[in-house]
Short mmCIF file of C-alpha atoms in Angstrom, two decimals:
data_model
loop_
_atom_site.label_atom_id
_atom_site.label_comp_id
_atom_site.label_asym_id
_atom_site.label_seq_id
_atom_site.Cartn_x
_atom_site.Cartn_y
_atom_site.Cartn_z
CA MET Z 1 -26.89 45.61 65.91
CA PRO Z 2 -24.59 44.19 63.81
CA TYR Z 3 -26.07 41.86 60.85
CA LEU Z 4 -23.83 39.29 61.22
CA ASP Z 5 -22.68 38.64 65.02
CA MET Z 6 -20.48 34.24 65.07
CA ARG Z 7 -19.93 34.04 68.93
CA ALA Z 8 -17.19 31.53 69.84
CA ILE Z 9 -17.50 29.14 66.64
CA THR Z 10 -14.94 25.90 67.67
CA LYS Z 11 -14.42 23.62 65.49
CA ARG Z 12 -11.76 20.27 64.91
CA PHE Z 13 -10.55 18.26 62.85
CA LEU Z 14 -9.02 14.31 64.42
CA GLY Z 15 -8.58 16.21 67.19
CA VAL Z 16 -6.15 19.28 65.39
CA VAL Z 17 -8.55 23.18 67.10
CA ALA Z 18 -9.66 24.72 63.26
CA ASN Z 19 -11.23 27.12 64.96
CA SER Z 20 -11.38 28.27 68.34
CA ASN Z 21 -14.09 30.55 70.50
CA VAL Z 22 -13.91 32.79 67.35
CA ASP Z 23 -16.50 36.19 67.32
CA LEU Z 24 -16.40 37.09 64.06
CA THR Z 25 -19.38 40.29 63.53
CA VAL Z 26 -20.06 42.31 60.24
CA GLU Z 27 -21.91 45.92 59.59
CA VAL Z 28 -24.33 46.57 57.85
CA GLY Z 29 -23.47 47.88 55.03
CA GLU Z 30 -19.71 47.09 55.64
CA ILE Z 31 -16.32 44.96 53.76
CA HIS Z 32 -15.43 43.74 56.32
CA ALA Z 33 -12.01 42.03 55.44
CA LEU Z 34 -10.58 38.25 57.25
CA VAL Z 35 -6.94 37.13 57.87
CA GLY Z 36 -5.08 35.42 58.47
CA GLU Z 37 -1.73 32.53 56.93
CA ASN Z 38 -2.98 29.32 55.99
CA GLY Z 39 -4.15 26.58 58.53
CA ALA Z 40 -5.31 30.14 60.78
CA GLY Z 41 -8.55 28.95 60.66
CA LYS Z 42 -10.14 31.98 57.94
CA THR Z 43 -12.33 29.17 55.15
CA THR Z 44 -12.77 26.69 57.70
CA LEU Z 45 -15.22 29.63 59.54
CA MET Z 46 -15.99 30.73 56.26
CA LYS Z 47 -17.16 27.06 55.22
CA ILE Z 48 -19.23 27.47 58.18
CA LEU Z 49 -21.13 30.76 57.74
CA TYR Z 50 -21.59 28.75 54.47
CA GLY Z 51 -23.22 26.45 55.26
CA MET Z 52 -20.36 23.51 54.74
CA GLU Z 53 -18.74 22.78 57.61
CA LYS Z 54 -21.35 22.45 60.84
CA PRO Z 55 -19.26 23.51 64.75
CA ASP Z 56 -18.46 21.80 67.29
CA SER Z 57 -20.06 24.22 69.65
CA GLY Z 58 -20.85 28.39 69.16
CA GLU Z 59 -23.84 30.25 67.56
CA ILE Z 60 -24.61 32.60 64.42
CA PHE Z 61 -26.70 35.37 64.44
CA LEU Z 62 -27.81 36.98 61.12
CA ASP Z 63 -29.78 40.28 61.40
CA ASP Z 64 -30.38 39.65 65.35
CA ARG Z 65 -31.18 36.07 64.64
CA LEU Z 66 -30.98 32.80 65.95
CA VAL Z 67 -29.99 30.39 63.18
CA ASN Z 68 -29.11 27.51 62.11
CA ILE Z 69 -27.72 27.50 58.61
CA VAL Z 70 -27.50 23.69 58.18
CA ASN Z 71 -25.72 23.36 54.36
CA PRO Z 72 -25.60 26.50 51.25
CA PHE Z 73 -28.75 25.59 50.55
CA THR Z 74 -29.93 26.58 53.56
CA ALA Z 75 -27.12 29.65 53.60
CA ILE Z 76 -28.81 31.64 49.70
CA ARG Z 77 -32.71 30.66 51.04
CA MET Z 78 -31.12 33.46 54.66
CA GLY Z 79 -29.54 35.57 51.77
CA ILE Z 80 -25.77 34.61 51.86
CA GLY Z 81 -23.77 34.26 49.05
CA MET Z 82 -20.55 33.23 48.42
CA VAL Z 83 -17.79 33.32 45.67
CA HIS Z 84 -15.61 30.10 45.68
CA GLN Z 85 -11.43 31.08 44.66
CA HIS Z 86 -12.04 28.51 41.93
CA PHE Z 87 -15.17 29.47 39.93
CA GLN Z 88 -18.19 27.04 40.68
CA LEU Z 89 -19.05 27.52 36.49
CA VAL Z 90 -20.33 25.24 34.13
CA PRO Z 91 -18.75 26.08 30.95
CA SER Z 92 -19.80 25.22 29.16
CA LEU Z 93 -23.64 26.56 29.32
CA THR Z 94 -24.69 30.78 28.45
CA VAL Z 95 -23.84 33.29 31.19
CA ALA Z 96 -28.35 33.36 32.49
CA GLU Z 97 -27.65 29.53 32.55
CA ASN Z 98 -24.89 29.25 34.81
CA VAL Z 99 -26.38 32.59 36.81
CA ALA Z 100 -30.00 30.67 37.48
CA LEU Z 101 -28.61 27.04 37.58
CA GLY Z 102 -31.13 25.82 40.13
CA TYR Z 103 -33.22 29.26 40.40
CA GLU Z 104 -35.29 29.83 36.97
CA PRO Z 105 -38.16 30.53 36.85
CA LYS Z 106 -40.18 28.45 34.68
CA LYS Z 107 -43.76 27.61 33.60
CA GLY Z 108 -45.55 24.82 34.75
CA LEU Z 109 -42.39 22.15 33.91
CA PHE Z 110 -40.94 24.91 31.37
CA VAL Z 111 -38.57 27.29 32.11
CA GLU Z 112 -39.47 30.44 30.81
CA ARG Z 113 -35.94 30.76 28.68
CA ASN Z 114 -37.10 34.50 27.87
CA GLU Z 115 -37.61 35.63 31.43
CA LEU Z 116 -34.47 33.99 32.99
CA VAL Z 117 -32.62 36.26 30.32
CA LYS Z 118 -34.33 39.36 30.38
CA ARG Z 119 -34.14 39.30 34.84
CA VAL Z 120 -29.85 38.47 34.25
CA GLN Z 121 -29.69 41.28 31.76
CA ALA Z 122 -31.21 44.13 34.46
CA LEU Z 123 -28.91 42.80 36.71
CA SER Z 124 -26.18 42.49 34.27
CA GLU Z 125 -27.21 46.38 33.34
CA LYS Z 126 -27.79 47.72 36.92
CA PHE Z 127 -24.80 46.73 38.46
CA GLY Z 128 -22.58 47.44 35.43
CA LEU Z 129 -20.94 44.90 34.77
CA LYS Z 130 -21.06 44.66 31.70
CA VAL Z 131 -21.80 40.59 30.70
CA ASP Z 132 -23.96 39.31 28.22
CA PRO Z 133 -26.53 36.77 29.38
CA HIS Z 134 -26.54 35.14 25.59
CA ALA Z 135 -22.83 34.44 26.01
CA GLN Z 136 -21.17 30.02 26.54
CA VAL Z 137 -18.59 30.84 29.77
CA SER Z 138 -16.27 28.37 28.26
CA ASN Z 139 -15.81 31.57 24.93
CA LEU Z 140 -14.80 34.16 28.53
CA SER Z 141 -11.85 35.99 30.63
CA VAL Z 142 -11.19 35.07 33.78
CA GLY Z 143 -12.10 38.44 35.04
CA ILE Z 144 -16.21 38.44 32.56
CA GLN Z 145 -16.54 34.17 35.12
CA GLN Z 146 -15.71 36.45 37.81
CA ARG Z 147 -18.94 38.81 37.33
CA VAL Z 148 -20.98 35.85 36.56
CA GLU Z 149 -20.75 33.73 39.62
CA ILE Z 150 -21.24 38.28 40.98
CA LEU Z 151 -24.00 37.58 39.03
CA LYS Z 152 -25.53 34.67 40.59
CA LEU Z 153 -25.57 36.42 44.59
CA LEU Z 154 -27.34 38.86 42.67
CA TYR Z 155 -29.79 36.92 41.36
CA ARG Z 156 -30.39 34.74 44.42
CA ASP Z 157 -30.40 38.54 46.70
CA SER Z 158 -27.84 38.00 48.63
CA LYS Z 159 -27.78 39.78 51.14
CA LEU Z 160 -24.20 38.87 53.20
CA LEU Z 161 -20.83 38.47 50.07
CA ILE Z 162 -18.57 36.31 51.14
CA LEU Z 163 -16.13 36.75 47.99
CA ASP Z 164 -12.70 34.22 48.34
CA GLU Z 165 -9.55 35.12 47.42
CA PRO Z 166 -11.99 37.34 44.23
CA THR Z 167 -8.89 38.67 42.25
CA ALA Z 168 -5.57 35.76 42.53
CA VAL Z 169 -6.18 35.61 39.24
CA LEU Z 170 -8.02 39.65 37.63
CA THR Z 171 -5.13 41.68 36.18
CA PRO Z 172 -4.38 45.34 37.58
CA GLN Z 173 -7.96 46.61 35.29
CA GLU Z 174 -10.26 44.00 36.51
CA ILE Z 175 -8.71 44.15 40.49
CA HIS Z 176 -10.21 48.17 40.07
CA GLU Z 177 -13.93 47.76 38.45
CA LEU Z 178 -14.28 44.33 40.40
CA PHE Z 179 -13.92 46.60 43.61
CA ASP Z 180 -16.46 49.56 42.29
CA VAL Z 181 -18.69 46.98 41.06
CA VAL Z 182 -18.45 45.28 44.99
CA ARG Z 183 -18.38 49.12 45.96
CA ALA Z 184 -21.80 49.86 45.01
CA LEU Z 185 -23.09 46.53 45.83
CA VAL Z 186 -22.64 47.41 49.57
CA ARG Z 187 -24.05 51.40 48.80
CA GLU Z 188 -26.64 49.12 48.19
CA GLY Z 189 -27.77 47.85 51.73
CA ARG Z 190 -25.31 44.07 50.63
CA THR Z 191 -23.21 43.20 52.95
CA ALA Z 192 -19.34 42.18 52.54
CA ILE Z 193 -17.07 39.88 53.67
CA LEU Z 194 -13.43 39.31 51.81
CA ILE Z 195 -10.81 36.49 52.03
CA THR Z 196 -7.93 37.97 50.46
CA HIS Z 197 -3.55 37.78 51.08
CA LYS Z 198 -2.88 41.14 49.89
CA LEU Z 199 -2.72 43.19 52.02
CA ASP Z 200 -2.41 46.70 50.03
CA GLU Z 201 -6.68 46.13 49.06
CA VAL Z 202 -7.16 45.04 52.23
CA MET Z 203 -6.68 49.08 52.73
CA SER Z 204 -7.76 48.83 49.93
CA ILE Z 205 -11.79 48.63 50.13
CA CYS Z 206 -12.33 47.53 53.58
CA GLY Z 207 -13.53 49.15 57.11
CA ARG Z 208 -12.52 46.70 59.29
CA ALA Z 209 -10.03 43.86 59.78
CA THR Z 210 -10.37 40.73 61.38
CA ILE Z 211 -7.40 38.83 61.89
CA LEU Z 212 -6.63 35.11 62.59
CA ARG Z 213 -4.12 33.22 64.12
CA SER Z 214 -3.97 29.87 65.37
CA GLY Z 215 -7.81 28.63 64.84
CA VAL Z 216 -8.23 32.61 67.45
CA VAL Z 217 -9.18 35.92 66.77
CA VAL Z 218 -5.92 37.17 67.52
CA ASP Z 219 -7.00 41.86 66.84
CA GLN Z 220 -10.14 43.23 65.07
CA VAL Z 221 -9.18 46.69 63.06
CA LYS Z 222 -10.58 49.10 61.57
CA ILE Z 223 -8.32 49.94 59.30
CA LYS Z 224 -7.86 54.19 58.96
CA GLU Z 225 -6.20 53.12 61.76
CA THR Z 226 -3.57 50.86 61.59
CA THR Z 227 -1.08 49.42 58.33
CA VAL Z 228 -0.12 47.26 56.12
CA ALA Z 229 2.72 46.08 58.74
CA GLU Z 230 0.58 45.81 61.79
CA ILE Z 231 -1.33 43.82 59.79
CA ALA Z 232 0.93 41.78 58.85
CA ARG Z 233 2.64 41.65 62.24
CA LEU Z 234 -0.60 40.72 63.05
CA MET Z 235 -1.34 37.47 61.09
CA VAL Z 236 2.57 35.53 61.61
CA GLY Z 237 3.11 37.26 65.55
CA SER Z 238 6.45 39.22 64.42
CA SER Z 239 8.07 41.91 62.32
CA VAL Z 240 7.13 41.23 57.67
CA GLU Z 241 9.54 42.94 56.02
CA VAL Z 242 8.56 43.13 51.97
CA VAL Z 243 11.65 41.12 50.30
CA GLN Z 244 12.64 42.90 47.48
CA ARG Z 245 15.65 42.45 44.96
CA THR Z 246 18.25 45.08 45.56
CA SER Z 247 21.12 44.39 43.33
CA THR Z 248 21.86 44.10 39.61
CA PRO Z 249 21.69 41.06 37.29
CA GLY Z 250 24.96 39.09 37.66
CA GLY Z 251 25.39 39.21 34.14
CA SER Z 252 24.46 39.28 30.13
CA GLN Z 253 24.97 35.59 29.42
CA PRO Z 254 21.95 33.86 28.13
CA ILE Z 255 21.24 30.34 30.07
CA LEU Z 256 17.50 30.06 29.00
CA THR Z 257 17.13 30.91 24.99
CA LEU Z 258 13.44 29.94 23.60
CA ASN Z 259 14.10 30.67 20.01
CA GLN Z 260 10.65 31.65 17.88
CA ILE Z 261 8.03 28.04 20.01
CA SER Z 262 4.94 27.73 17.95
CA SER Z 263 3.29 25.47 18.66
CA ARG Z 264 -0.56 23.71 17.95
CA ASP Z 265 -3.50 22.02 20.25
CA GLU Z 266 -5.43 18.86 19.57
CA ARG Z 267 -7.97 20.89 18.16
CA GLY Z 268 -5.38 22.05 15.58
CA LEU Z 269 -5.52 25.73 17.54
CA SER Z 270 -2.39 27.85 17.83
CA VAL Z 271 -1.64 28.19 21.84
CA LEU Z 272 1.90 29.70 21.05
CA LYS Z 273 3.28 32.22 18.47
CA ASP Z 274 6.80 32.40 17.73
CA ILE Z 275 7.34 32.89 21.98
CA SER Z 276 11.32 34.31 21.99
CA PHE Z 277 13.48 36.07 24.81
CA THR Z 278 16.15 34.72 26.41
CA VAL Z 279 17.18 34.06 30.93
CA ASN Z 280 20.83 36.18 31.31
CA ALA Z 281 23.06 33.82 34.36
CA GLY Z 282 21.50 35.43 37.79
CA GLU Z 283 18.41 36.80 36.60
CA ILE Z 284 14.61 36.45 36.82
CA VAL Z 285 12.56 36.73 34.53
CA GLY Z 286 8.80 37.33 34.97
CA LEU Z 287 5.95 36.19 32.45
CA ALA Z 288 3.20 38.17 33.59
CA GLY Z 289 -0.47 37.48 32.42
CA VAL Z 290 -3.93 36.18 33.25
CA GLU Z 291 -4.36 32.47 33.14
CA GLY Z 292 -4.84 30.71 30.21
CA ASN Z 293 -3.54 32.89 27.55
CA GLY Z 294 -0.10 29.96 26.99
CA GLN Z 295 1.63 29.81 29.51
CA ASN Z 296 0.83 26.21 30.47
CA GLU Z 297 1.01 25.57 26.82
CA LEU Z 298 5.40 27.25 27.63
CA ILE Z 299 5.75 25.38 30.69
CA ASP Z 300 4.90 21.97 28.86
CA VAL Z 301 7.53 22.64 25.65
CA LEU Z 302 9.87 24.08 28.48
CA ILE Z 303 11.14 20.94 31.10
CA GLY Z 304 9.20 18.21 27.15
CA ASN Z 305 5.72 17.57 28.15
CA THR Z 306 5.52 18.24 25.23
CA LYS Z 307 7.40 19.38 21.73
CA PRO Z 308 7.19 22.79 19.92
CA ASP Z 309 5.64 22.61 15.90
CA GLN Z 310 8.60 25.21 15.89
CA GLY Z 311 11.69 26.70 17.43
CA SER Z 312 14.09 25.31 20.10
CA VAL Z 313 14.16 26.10 23.34
CA GLU Z 314 18.66 25.66 24.76
CA LEU Z 315 20.25 26.05 28.24
CA GLY Z 316 23.71 26.70 27.87
CA THR Z 317 24.98 25.02 24.63
CA HIS Z 318 22.93 22.19 25.30
CA ASN Z 319 19.87 21.82 22.54
CA LEU Z 320 16.48 21.24 24.34
CA THR Z 321 13.85 20.80 22.11
CA MET Z 322 13.31 17.60 22.14
CA ALA Z 323 15.11 15.49 24.54
CA LYS Z 324 13.44 14.00 27.80
CA ALA Z 325 12.45 15.70 30.96
CA ARG Z 326 14.48 13.63 32.75
CA THR Z 327 17.83 14.66 30.67
CA ARG Z 328 16.61 17.75 30.69
CA ARG Z 329 17.28 18.25 34.66
CA GLU Z 330 20.46 16.72 34.15
CA ILE Z 331 21.80 19.67 32.46
CA GLY Z 332 20.30 21.21 34.54
CA MET Z 333 16.31 22.85 34.37
CA SER Z 334 15.07 23.00 36.81
CA PHE Z 335 10.55 23.31 37.46
CA ILE Z 336 8.66 24.23 40.21
CA PRO Z 337 4.55 23.74 39.30
CA GLU Z 338 1.94 25.55 39.56
CA ASP Z 339 -0.35 22.29 41.49
CA ARG Z 340 1.95 21.23 44.21
CA ASN Z 341 -0.22 18.92 44.78
CA ALA Z 342 -0.93 16.74 40.99
CA GLN Z 343 2.49 17.49 40.04
CA GLY Z 344 5.32 18.17 42.00
CA VAL Z 345 4.94 16.09 45.07
CA SER Z 346 2.29 12.94 46.28
CA SER Z 347 0.87 12.93 49.69
CA GLU Z 348 0.35 9.67 50.37
CA LEU Z 349 4.56 9.58 49.78
CA THR Z 350 7.44 10.52 53.48
CA ILE Z 351 8.59 13.98 52.84
CA TRP Z 352 12.34 12.09 52.20
CA GLU Z 353 10.31 9.46 49.28
CA ASN Z 354 9.07 13.75 47.93
CA SER Z 355 12.79 14.96 48.33
CA ILE Z 356 14.27 11.65 46.03
CA ALA Z 357 11.99 11.86 43.42
CA ASN Z 358 14.24 13.33 40.76
CA ASN Z 359 17.30 12.09 41.70
CA TYR Z 360 16.53 8.14 43.16
CA TYR Z 361 18.40 7.09 40.59
CA ARG Z 362 21.73 8.63 41.26
CA SER Z 363 24.77 9.25 43.08
CA PRO Z 364 25.07 8.83 46.43
CA ILE Z 365 20.90 8.30 46.63
CA SER Z 366 21.84 4.97 44.84
CA LYS Z 367 23.96 2.72 43.94
CA TRP Z 368 24.77 -0.01 41.95
CA GLY Z 369 21.63 -0.35 41.26
CA TRP Z 370 19.97 -0.10 45.26
CA LEU Z 371 18.39 2.64 46.95
CA ARG Z 372 20.36 3.66 49.55
CA ILE Z 373 17.73 5.02 52.46
CA ASN Z 374 20.33 6.23 55.15
CA SER Z 375 21.55 8.60 52.55
CA ALA Z 376 17.84 9.34 51.50
CA ARG Z 377 17.21 10.42 54.42
CA GLY Z 378 19.94 12.05 55.60
CA GLN Z 379 18.78 14.58 53.08
CA ALA Z 380 15.32 14.81 53.40
CA LYS Z 381 17.10 15.93 57.57
CA LYS Z 382 19.55 18.19 55.86
CA ALA Z 383 15.69 20.00 53.93
CA ILE Z 384 13.35 20.04 56.64
CA ARG Z 385 16.65 22.46 58.73
CA ASP Z 386 17.77 24.23 55.98
CA PHE Z 387 13.90 25.18 55.21
CA ASP Z 388 12.33 25.09 57.76
CA ILE Z 389 10.40 22.59 57.02
CA ARG Z 390 8.12 22.21 60.01
CA ALA Z 391 7.64 17.89 60.70
CA ARG Z 392 8.08 16.12 62.78
CA ASP Z 393 11.00 13.69 60.64
CA GLU Z 394 10.91 13.09 57.47
CA THR Z 395 8.92 9.99 58.05
CA ALA Z 396 5.56 12.61 57.52
CA THR Z 397 3.97 11.85 54.74
CA VAL Z 398 3.11 15.62 52.62
CA ALA Z 399 -0.57 14.76 53.12
CA GLU Z 400 0.32 15.59 57.53
CA LEU Z 401 2.18 19.31 56.09
CA SER Z 402 0.21 23.08 55.36
CA GLY Z 403 1.16 24.11 51.92
CA GLY Z 404 3.34 26.58 52.97
CA ASN Z 405 5.85 23.14 54.46
CA THR Z 406 4.37 21.56 51.11
CA GLN Z 407 6.57 23.77 48.89
CA LYS Z 408 9.50 24.52 51.19
CA VAL Z 409 9.40 20.68 49.73
CA ILE Z 410 9.56 20.86 46.46
CA ILE Z 411 11.70 24.05 46.32
CA ALA Z 412 14.25 22.84 48.97
CA ARG Z 413 14.22 18.86 46.31
CA GLU Z 414 14.77 21.14 43.06
CA LEU Z 415 17.48 23.38 44.72
CA SER Z 416 19.96 20.66 45.82
CA ALA Z 417 20.26 19.22 42.44
CA GLN Z 418 21.99 22.70 41.73
CA PRO Z 419 20.62 23.84 38.69
CA LEU Z 420 21.50 26.49 35.77
CA ALA Z 421 18.14 27.17 35.76
CA LEU Z 422 15.23 27.43 37.48
CA VAL Z 423 11.49 27.60 36.02
CA ALA Z 424 9.62 28.43 38.52
CA ALA Z 425 5.44 28.12 38.81
CA GLN Z 426 2.97 31.00 40.83
CA PRO Z 427 5.33 28.97 43.43
CA THR Z 428 3.49 31.38 45.72
CA ARG Z 429 0.00 30.48 44.70
CA GLY Z 430 -2.58 29.48 48.33
CA LEU Z 431 0.63 30.55 50.26
CA ASP Z 432 -0.22 32.97 53.02
CA ILE Z 433 2.79 36.62 54.31
CA GLY Z 434 5.36 34.43 56.20
CA ALA Z 435 5.80 31.44 53.31
CA ALA Z 436 5.70 33.67 50.70
CA ARG Z 437 8.46 35.34 51.73
CA PHE Z 438 10.36 32.41 52.45
CA VAL Z 439 10.46 31.23 48.95
CA HIS Z 440 10.18 34.69 47.60
CA GLU Z 441 14.04 35.33 49.48
CA ARG Z 442 15.44 31.42 48.28
CA LEU Z 443 15.10 32.42 44.51
CA LEU Z 444 16.78 35.86 44.95
CA ALA Z 445 19.44 33.99 47.00
CA LEU Z 446 19.40 31.42 43.84
CA ARG Z 447 19.63 34.46 40.93
CA LEU Z 448 22.82 35.81 43.53
CA SER Z 449 24.02 32.67 43.12
CA GLY Z 450 24.10 32.96 39.27
CA VAL Z 451 20.78 30.76 38.55
CA SER Z 452 18.80 31.38 35.94
CA ILE Z 453 14.51 31.63 36.94
CA LEU Z 454 11.61 31.69 34.88
CA LEU Z 455 9.22 33.04 37.20
CA ILE Z 456 5.08 32.54 36.22
CA SER Z 457 2.44 34.27 37.83
CA ALA Z 458 -0.17 35.68 37.56
CA ASP Z 459 0.70 38.34 41.09
CA LEU Z 460 1.52 41.28 39.43
CA ASP Z 461 3.13 42.70 42.77
CA GLU Z 462 5.57 39.81 42.95
CA ILE Z 463 6.47 39.88 39.24
CA MET Z 464 7.57 43.85 39.71
CA ALA Z 465 9.63 42.65 43.66
CA LEU Z 466 11.02 40.13 42.54
CA SER Z 467 11.88 40.13 38.51
CA ASP Z 468 14.70 41.98 37.32
CA ARG Z 469 12.50 42.21 33.55
CA ILE Z 470 9.22 41.05 32.37
CA ALA Z 471 7.17 39.87 29.03
CA VAL Z 472 3.74 40.31 28.87
CA ILE Z 473 2.13 37.03 27.20
CA PHE Z 474 -1.30 37.55 25.94
CA GLU Z 475 -2.84 34.76 23.78
CA GLY Z 476 -0.13 32.53 22.83
CA SER Z 477 1.63 35.93 22.14
CA VAL Z 478 4.56 37.39 24.37
CA GLN Z 479 3.03 41.37 23.46
CA LYS Z 480 6.46 43.09 24.76
CA VAL Z 481 9.91 42.05 27.20
CA LEU Z 482 10.09 45.18 29.81
CA GLU Z 483 13.66 46.14 32.08
CA SER Z 484 11.36 45.65 35.38
CA LYS Z 485 12.66 49.02 36.80
CA GLU Z 486 10.10 50.76 33.79
CA ALA Z 487 7.66 48.64 34.49
CA SER Z 488 4.17 50.08 35.84
CA ARG Z 489 1.74 48.34 36.99
CA GLU Z 490 -0.53 50.70 34.41
CA GLU Z 491 0.84 49.73 31.66
CA LEU Z 492 1.62 45.49 32.53
CA GLY Z 493 -2.36 45.58 33.04
CA LEU Z 494 -3.16 46.86 29.61
CA LEU Z 495 -0.53 44.79 27.87
CA MET Z 496 -1.50 41.78 30.09
CA THR Z 497 -5.25 41.89 28.39
CA GLY Z 498 -3.88 41.93 24.83
CA LYS Z 499 -3.94 46.59 24.67
CA ARG Z 500 -1.25 47.90 22.90
CA THR Z 501 0.05 51.23 25.25
CA PRO Z 502 1.06 54.05 24.34
CA LEU Z 503 5.53 53.28 25.11
CA THR Z 504 4.45 50.30 21.83
CA ALA Z 505 2.98 52.09 19.82
CA ASN Z 506 5.34 53.58 17.36
CA GLU Z 507 7.03 50.12 17.48
#
């Protein structure tokens, strides 16, 4: 008898079916993968299991008992815990305070702090999590914060752990350590559900996988009896080939040049330290690093949001260090932002309105100060055709689009400017395998056309597949720039945590 048995779960939102008669069974002591494209219904199904959404129909059995999970508090009491993709931690509190928040041991009206620390310390040691209960969360690395989230589940004695994209911002070493912890938990009799887009992780740690497509379960497979290619095919409904650069870089002419860029934040702390490298014509340079090590600050300098305290940014023969964002675009710099909804589009506006956000004042979109709406809509129609944007027409609002189609709107707009250089920040974050492949194909096509591309990504697989050279950033400094063909995941992972590798020890 399965530990978890979700039967015929159906959920609709405003007439749109998110889950249709979904069955999910998970055995005790199993690590079970839940995979599918964006919009396939994975998150909705797990929100139902965690009490964040109520199904329209269907039943949930937990340990052979019919249960009614009305909210997350009910789920927690039933032994269900969830580690969200975006951590649910309070930065100003300590590890122990975060772990026990809402469930503190008390004596009368007062929290027994010594007992609290003792419990957290014991759990940390038992499962090899190596977390200091007294440390303030704001001072912890992303990998350690991930461990704090797991400690929260253990403190609440969760028997069923839902892990939503748990490795999205971790280094290879941190991923290895996380999986060791998950395996240890399962050996103790706990059960885990892993939601991930990284199919190699599914193959390495999971026993079975349930594949969703368009809200329907298309198959449940045993990992030992399948392949990455087969799971990908089930997810998208057709074969999916891995995109990989095949040709040599287009040339050695420097296009985007950073010279000794240094910068401080509003507190006077150094966030960028003497960053220097070039991106040549027809080349992709990947910037690899754990998030929070200066990537966002460097992006702000590159696109003109902030001015560096020292150093220069050059595009071809132009010094852009003090130039405004519009000037940079006019000279030839395009930008795909990390947060597409906050920085890339206005969700309330239509596709055609978003598609002209950067050139509405220029010909042929504007003439004599007047906006030529037919030209703007024509440009958007062409983008919908060329980039396979799934929308009813150019008058659809971006809010109606999936994440992948929203990203296509941004890419179409940025590439329509025919840039000299493109800064692409986390261009496939949150995208499913099909949408990510589309983005990768467009980046490689742009590279072949002679554009220089700076690819900023926390996904090492993406960095290694697309980049000609890889620069590793740690605490605001470039540790090393490597030829991609000479770089290994292990060396990159060590550099991303600030450790000198054997290849760099004598430099």
